[in-house]
Amino acid sequence: MQRHQGSVPALPPPYTIRRAGPDDAGTVLALLNASAAWIHERDQGDGWPKAGFGLDRVTPGITSGAIRLVEHSGRWPQATLAVDQCPDPEFGAAGLDPVEDKALILHRLAIVRPHPHQPPGWDVPTPPPGTLGRMLIEWTVRQARRQGFPWVWLNVAREAIPLQAYYARCGFEHIATVALPGRRSGSLWRRPTTAH
């Protein structure tokens, strides 16, 4: 299998995936905030901030190497995601520990959206609906399996029923639902990295 950036599995052409660097912070924020607007416009749950994410929400993930940037033909931003072992507080409240349970956590998967959700000045191709998201989920599962993690976890907004159904179709199973004060996420899901 081809590799990208050392031990990171490649995506099929024309897509490439790499760790986001400090110069990519604006692109990562643009992808996240366009997806947040798209989610709120469709009333698909409010787990992501309606006003958008700030730089303080992406800088730690870029510094740690958790945030990835997906590009089309090496130039057009297509998606961002974070993969690490840093759990949201809901996992701890449910008695789950990613280190002890050997889980890799997928956070903030955002795909470029068609106009008008692209940031000003962008004119990038958009993938066919449903294809790139599933491809990146499978990439994350392969990445976890290669690193010896038996599980991929994710935390979905409790009210985001369409998104929960999407992850179920992608092979995730519901673990628990946890409601913490001031937080809208808490629907916890997992998928094994080996075949059922």
PDB file of N, CA and C in Angstrom, residues 44-105:
ATOM      1  N   GLN A  44     -29.859  19.977  11.870  1.00  0.00           N
ATOM      2  CA  GLN A  44     -29.417  18.605  12.119  1.00  0.00           C
ATOM      3  C   GLN A  44     -28.663  18.490  13.440  1.00  0.00           C
ATOM      4  N   GLY A  45     -29.131  19.198  14.447  1.00  0.00           N
ATOM      5  CA  GLY A  45     -28.474  19.155  15.749  1.00  0.00           C
ATOM      6  C   GLY A  45     -27.577  20.360  15.922  1.00  0.00           C
ATOM      7  N   ASP A  46     -27.291  20.676  17.174  1.00  0.00           N
ATOM      8  CA  ASP A  46     -26.501  21.884  17.435  1.00  0.00           C
ATOM      9  C   ASP A  46     -25.251  21.561  18.237  1.00  0.00           C
ATOM     10  N   GLY A  47     -24.617  20.451  17.910  1.00  0.00           N
ATOM     11  CA  GLY A  47     -23.394  20.077  18.612  1.00  0.00           C
ATOM     12  C   GLY A  47     -22.212  20.956  18.257  1.00  0.00           C
ATOM     13  N   TRP A  48     -22.270  21.603  17.099  1.00  0.00           N
ATOM     14  CA  TRP A  48     -21.188  22.504  16.693  1.00  0.00           C
ATOM     15  C   TRP A  48     -21.654  23.938  16.890  1.00  0.00           C
ATOM     16  N   PRO A  49     -20.751  24.843  17.282  1.00  0.00           N
ATOM     17  CA  PRO A  49     -21.174  26.212  17.605  1.00  0.00           C
ATOM     18  C   PRO A  49     -21.754  26.943  16.400  1.00  0.00           C
ATOM     19  N   LYS A  50     -22.906  27.548  16.625  1.00  0.00           N
ATOM     20  CA  LYS A  50     -23.569  28.270  15.533  1.00  0.00           C
ATOM     21  C   LYS A  50     -22.711  29.439  15.048  1.00  0.00           C
ATOM     22  N   ALA A  51     -21.987  30.068  15.964  1.00  0.00           N
ATOM     23  CA  ALA A  51     -21.122  31.192  15.599  1.00  0.00           C
ATOM     24  C   ALA A  51     -19.797  30.731  15.001  1.00  0.00           C
ATOM     25  N   GLY A  52     -19.569  29.437  14.967  1.00  0.00           N
ATOM     26  CA  GLY A  52     -18.336  28.912  14.395  1.00  0.00           C
ATOM     27  C   GLY A  52     -17.259  28.672  15.439  1.00  0.00           C
ATOM     28  N   PHE A  53     -16.222  27.992  15.016  1.00  0.00           N
ATOM     29  CA  PHE A  53     -15.082  27.690  15.871  1.00  0.00           C
ATOM     30  C   PHE A  53     -14.091  28.850  15.828  1.00  0.00           C
ATOM     31  N   GLY A  54     -13.345  29.014  16.906  1.00  0.00           N
ATOM     32  CA  GLY A  54     -12.279  30.003  16.958  1.00  0.00           C
ATOM     33  C   GLY A  54     -10.917  29.337  16.856  1.00  0.00           C
ATOM     34  N   LEU A  55      -9.905  30.141  16.659  1.00  0.00           N
ATOM     35  CA  LEU A  55      -8.544  29.633  16.512  1.00  0.00           C
ATOM     36  C   LEU A  55      -8.116  28.802  17.718  1.00  0.00           C
ATOM     37  N   ASP A  56      -8.608  29.180  18.900  1.00  0.00           N
ATOM     38  CA  ASP A  56      -8.241  28.442  20.118  1.00  0.00           C
ATOM     39  C   ASP A  56      -8.732  26.997  20.092  1.00  0.00           C
ATOM     40  N   ARG A  57      -9.716  26.687  19.244  1.00  0.00           N
ATOM     41  CA  ARG A  57     -10.248  25.320  19.176  1.00  0.00           C
ATOM     42  C   ARG A  57      -9.456  24.426  18.235  1.00  0.00           C
ATOM     43  N   VAL A  58      -8.619  25.019  17.380  1.00  0.00           N
ATOM     44  CA  VAL A  58      -7.854  24.188  16.437  1.00  0.00           C
ATOM     45  C   VAL A  58      -6.350  24.216  16.688  1.00  0.00           C
ATOM     46  N   THR A  59      -5.852  25.267  17.327  1.00  0.00           N
ATOM     47  CA  THR A  59      -4.403  25.373  17.535  1.00  0.00           C
ATOM     48  C   THR A  59      -3.820  24.182  18.291  1.00  0.00           C
ATOM     49  N   PRO A  60      -4.430  23.728  19.405  1.00  0.00           N
ATOM     50  CA  PRO A  60      -3.837  22.575  20.105  1.00  0.00           C
ATOM     51  C   PRO A  60      -3.770  21.325  19.232  1.00  0.00           C
ATOM     52  N   GLY A  61      -4.800  21.074  18.434  1.00  0.00           N
ATOM     53  CA  GLY A  61      -4.808  19.895  17.569  1.00  0.00           C
ATOM     54  C   GLY A  61      -3.792  19.977  16.452  1.00  0.00           C
ATOM     55  N   ILE A  62      -3.553  21.185  15.951  1.00  0.00           N
ATOM     56  CA  ILE A  62      -2.517  21.355  14.932  1.00  0.00           C
ATOM     57  C   ILE A  62      -1.140  21.155  15.558  1.00  0.00           C
ATOM     58  N   THR A  63      -0.934  21.740  16.733  1.00  0.00           N
ATOM     59  CA  THR A  63       0.358  21.615  17.417  1.00  0.00           C
ATOM     60  C   THR A  63       0.683  20.167  17.749  1.00  0.00           C
ATOM     61  N   SER A  64      -0.323  19.411  18.173  1.00  0.00           N
ATOM     62  CA  SER A  64      -0.097  18.009  18.560  1.00  0.00           C
ATOM     63  C   SER A  64       0.012  17.070  17.362  1.00  0.00           C
ATOM     64  N   GLY A  65      -0.387  17.544  16.181  1.00  0.00           N
ATOM     65  CA  GLY A  65      -0.369  16.685  14.996  1.00  0.00           C
ATOM     66  C   GLY A  65      -1.630  15.873  14.809  1.00  0.00           C
ATOM     67  N   ALA A  66      -2.674  16.151  15.609  1.00  0.00           N
ATOM     68  CA  ALA A  66      -3.917  15.377  15.518  1.00  0.00           C
ATOM     69  C   ALA A  66      -4.767  15.770  14.314  1.00  0.00           C
ATOM     70  N   ILE A  67      -4.717  17.028  13.909  1.00  0.00           N
ATOM     71  CA  ILE A  67      -5.594  17.511  12.838  1.00  0.00           C
ATOM     72  C   ILE A  67      -4.974  17.205  11.480  1.00  0.00           C
ATOM     73  N   ARG A  68      -5.809  16.639  10.609  1.00  0.00           N
ATOM     74  CA  ARG A  68      -5.397  16.317   9.247  1.00  0.00           C
ATOM     75  C   ARG A  68      -6.143  17.213   8.263  1.00  0.00           C
ATOM     76  N   LEU A  69      -5.524  17.427   7.124  1.00  0.00           N
ATOM     77  CA  LEU A  69      -6.137  18.191   6.046  1.00  0.00           C
ATOM     78  C   LEU A  69      -6.142  17.318   4.799  1.00  0.00           C
ATOM     79  N   VAL A  70      -7.300  17.229   4.166  1.00  0.00           N
ATOM     80  CA  VAL A  70      -7.461  16.442   2.939  1.00  0.00           C
ATOM     81  C   VAL A  70      -7.564  17.416   1.774  1.00  0.00           C
ATOM     82  N   GLU A  71      -6.815  17.131   0.706  1.00  0.00           N
ATOM     83  CA  GLU A  71      -6.811  18.008  -0.460  1.00  0.00           C
ATOM     84  C   GLU A  71      -7.099  17.216  -1.731  1.00  0.00           C
ATOM     85  N   HIS A  72      -7.657  17.902  -2.704  1.00  0.00           N
ATOM     86  CA  HIS A  72      -7.920  17.344  -4.028  1.00  0.00           C
ATOM     87  C   HIS A  72      -6.798  17.806  -4.942  1.00  0.00           C
ATOM     88  N   SER A  73      -6.104  16.845  -5.557  1.00  0.00           N
ATOM     89  CA  SER A  73      -5.001  17.149  -6.472  1.00  0.00           C
ATOM     90  C   SER A  73      -3.898  17.976  -5.809  1.00  0.00           C
ATOM     91  N   GLY A  74      -3.764  17.836  -4.490  1.00  0.00           N
ATOM     92  CA  GLY A  74      -2.705  18.526  -3.771  1.00  0.00           C
ATOM     93  C   GLY A  74      -2.878  20.016  -3.630  1.00  0.00           C
ATOM     94  N   ARG A  75      -4.074  20.539  -3.972  1.00  0.00           N
ATOM     95  CA  ARG A  75      -4.231  21.992  -3.907  1.00  0.00           C
ATOM     96  C   ARG A  75      -5.577  22.472  -3.394  1.00  0.00           C
ATOM     97  N   TRP A  76      -6.658  21.729  -3.598  1.00  0.00           N
ATOM     98  CA  TRP A  76      -7.967  22.217  -3.172  1.00  0.00           C
ATOM     99  C   TRP A  76      -8.364  21.565  -1.854  1.00  0.00           C
ATOM    100  N   PRO A  77      -8.616  22.350  -0.811  1.00  0.00           N
ATOM    101  CA  PRO A  77      -9.040  21.767   0.468  1.00  0.00           C
ATOM    102  C   PRO A  77     -10.381  21.052   0.309  1.00  0.00           C
ATOM    103  N   GLN A  78     -10.455  19.847   0.868  1.00  0.00           N
ATOM    104  CA  GLN A  78     -11.672  19.043   0.749  1.00  0.00           C
ATOM    105  C   GLN A  78     -12.269  18.647   2.092  1.00  0.00           C
ATOM    106  N   ALA A  79     -11.425  18.466   3.107  1.00  0.00           N
ATOM    107  CA  ALA A  79     -11.935  17.994   4.394  1.00  0.00           C
ATOM    108  C   ALA A  79     -10.886  18.194   5.471  1.00  0.00           C
ATOM    109  N   THR A  80     -11.343  18.148   6.701  1.00  0.00           N
ATOM    110  CA  THR A  80     -10.455  18.121   7.855  1.00  0.00           C
ATOM    111  C   THR A  80     -11.027  17.146   8.873  1.00  0.00           C
ATOM    112  N   LEU A  81     -10.162  16.584   9.681  1.00  0.00           N
ATOM    113  CA  LEU A  81     -10.564  15.699  10.767  1.00  0.00           C
ATOM    114  C   LEU A  81      -9.449  15.688  11.787  1.00  0.00           C
ATOM    115  N   ALA A  82      -9.773  15.279  12.999  1.00  0.00           N
ATOM    116  CA  ALA A  82      -8.767  15.105  14.046  1.00  0.00           C
ATOM    117  C   ALA A  82      -8.845  13.667  14.533  1.00  0.00           C
ATOM    118  N   VAL A  83      -7.686  13.072  14.758  1.00  0.00           N
ATOM    119  CA  VAL A  83      -7.599  11.691  15.239  1.00  0.00           C
ATOM    120  C   VAL A  83      -6.581  11.674  16.372  1.00  0.00           C
ATOM    121  N   ASP A  84      -7.023  11.281  17.574  1.00  0.00           N
ATOM    122  CA  ASP A  84      -6.118  11.259  18.722  1.00  0.00           C
ATOM    123  C   ASP A  84      -6.693  10.377  19.829  1.00  0.00           C
ATOM    124  N   GLN A  85      -6.102  10.464  21.010  1.00  0.00           N
ATOM    125  CA  GLN A  85      -6.613   9.750  22.180  1.00  0.00           C
ATOM    126  C   GLN A  85      -7.050  10.728  23.263  1.00  0.00           C
ATOM    127  N   CYS A  86      -7.462  11.924  22.871  1.00  0.00           N
ATOM    128  CA  CYS A  86      -7.895  12.954  23.816  1.00  0.00           C
ATOM    129  C   CYS A  86      -9.417  12.939  23.892  1.00  0.00           C
ATOM    130  N   PRO A  87      -9.983  12.319  24.925  1.00  0.00           N
ATOM    131  CA  PRO A  87     -11.438  12.141  24.958  1.00  0.00           C
ATOM    132  C   PRO A  87     -12.183  13.395  25.389  1.00  0.00           C
ATOM    133  N   ASP A  88     -13.377  13.558  24.851  1.00  0.00           N
ATOM    134  CA  ASP A  88     -14.294  14.553  25.374  1.00  0.00           C
ATOM    135  C   ASP A  88     -14.725  14.099  26.769  1.00  0.00           C
ATOM    136  N   PRO A  89     -15.192  15.037  27.626  1.00  0.00           N
ATOM    137  CA  PRO A  89     -15.546  14.647  28.998  1.00  0.00           C
ATOM    138  C   PRO A  89     -16.656  13.607  29.087  1.00  0.00           C
ATOM    139  N   GLU A  90     -17.493  13.505  28.044  1.00  0.00           N
ATOM    140  CA  GLU A  90     -18.576  12.512  28.088  1.00  0.00           C
ATOM    141  C   GLU A  90     -18.043  11.085  28.189  1.00  0.00           C
ATOM    142  N   PHE A  91     -16.904  10.811  27.560  1.00  0.00           N
ATOM    143  CA  PHE A  91     -16.354   9.460  27.636  1.00  0.00           C
ATOM    144  C   PHE A  91     -15.995   9.112  29.078  1.00  0.00           C
ATOM    145  N   GLY A  92     -15.334  10.041  29.774  1.00  0.00           N
ATOM    146  CA  GLY A  92     -14.994   9.801  31.176  1.00  0.00           C
ATOM    147  C   GLY A  92     -16.231   9.623  32.036  1.00  0.00           C
ATOM    148  N   ALA A  93     -17.271  10.435  31.767  1.00  0.00           N
ATOM    149  CA  ALA A  93     -18.511  10.322  32.538  1.00  0.00           C
ATOM    150  C   ALA A  93     -19.181   8.972  32.328  1.00  0.00           C
ATOM    151  N   ALA A  94     -18.936   8.356  31.167  1.00  0.00           N
ATOM    152  CA  ALA A  94     -19.504   7.030  30.878  1.00  0.00           C
ATOM    153  C   ALA A  94     -18.580   5.906  31.350  1.00  0.00           C
ATOM    154  N   GLY A  95     -17.470   6.265  32.017  1.00  0.00           N
ATOM    155  CA  GLY A  95     -16.541   5.252  32.511  1.00  0.00           C
ATOM    156  C   GLY A  95     -15.634   4.680  31.435  1.00  0.00           C
ATOM    157  N   LEU A  96     -15.440   5.437  30.351  1.00  0.00           N
ATOM    158  CA  LEU A  96     -14.620   4.965  29.233  1.00  0.00           C
ATOM    159  C   LEU A  96     -13.294   5.712  29.204  1.00  0.00           C
ATOM    160  N   ASP A  97     -12.217   4.998  28.984  1.00  0.00           N
ATOM    161  CA  ASP A  97     -10.874   5.570  28.923  1.00  0.00           C
ATOM    162  C   ASP A  97     -10.205   5.083  27.645  1.00  0.00           C
ATOM    163  N   PRO A  98      -9.872   5.996  26.708  1.00  0.00           N
ATOM    164  CA  PRO A  98      -9.322   5.538  25.430  1.00  0.00           C
ATOM    165  C   PRO A  98      -7.972   4.840  25.550  1.00  0.00           C
ATOM    166  N   VAL A  99      -7.183   5.197  26.562  1.00  0.00           N
ATOM    167  CA  VAL A  99      -5.889   4.534  26.734  1.00  0.00           C
ATOM    168  C   VAL A  99      -6.107   3.116  27.246  1.00  0.00           C
ATOM    169  N   GLU A 100      -6.911   2.996  28.288  1.00  0.00           N
ATOM    170  CA  GLU A 100      -7.187   1.674  28.860  1.00  0.00           C
ATOM    171  C   GLU A 100      -7.943   0.788  27.875  1.00  0.00           C
ATOM    172  N   ASP A 101      -8.893   1.376  27.151  1.00  0.00           N
ATOM    173  CA  ASP A 101      -9.715   0.604  26.220  1.00  0.00           C
ATOM    174  C   ASP A 101      -9.103   0.507  24.824  1.00  0.00           C
ATOM    175  N   LYS A 102      -7.949   1.125  24.631  1.00  0.00           N
ATOM    176  CA  LYS A 102      -7.215   1.068  23.356  1.00  0.00           C
ATOM    177  C   LYS A 102      -8.080   1.549  22.191  1.00  0.00           C
ATOM    178  N   ALA A 103      -8.524   2.801  22.307  1.00  0.00           N
ATOM    179  CA  ALA A 103      -9.372   3.385  21.267  1.00  0.00           C
ATOM    180  C   ALA A 103      -8.723   4.634  20.695  1.00  0.00           C
ATOM    181  N   LEU A 104      -8.878   4.815  19.403  1.00  0.00           N
ATOM    182  CA  LEU A 104      -8.505   6.054  18.729  1.00  0.00           C
ATOM    183  C   LEU A 104      -9.804   6.831  18.506  1.00  0.00           C
ATOM    184  N   ILE A 105      -9.780   8.126  18.756  1.00  0.00           N
ATOM    185  CA  ILE A 105     -10.998   8.929  18.693  1.00  0.00           C
ATOM    186  C   ILE A 105     -10.982   9.815  17.448  1.00  0.00           C
TER     187      ILE A 105
END
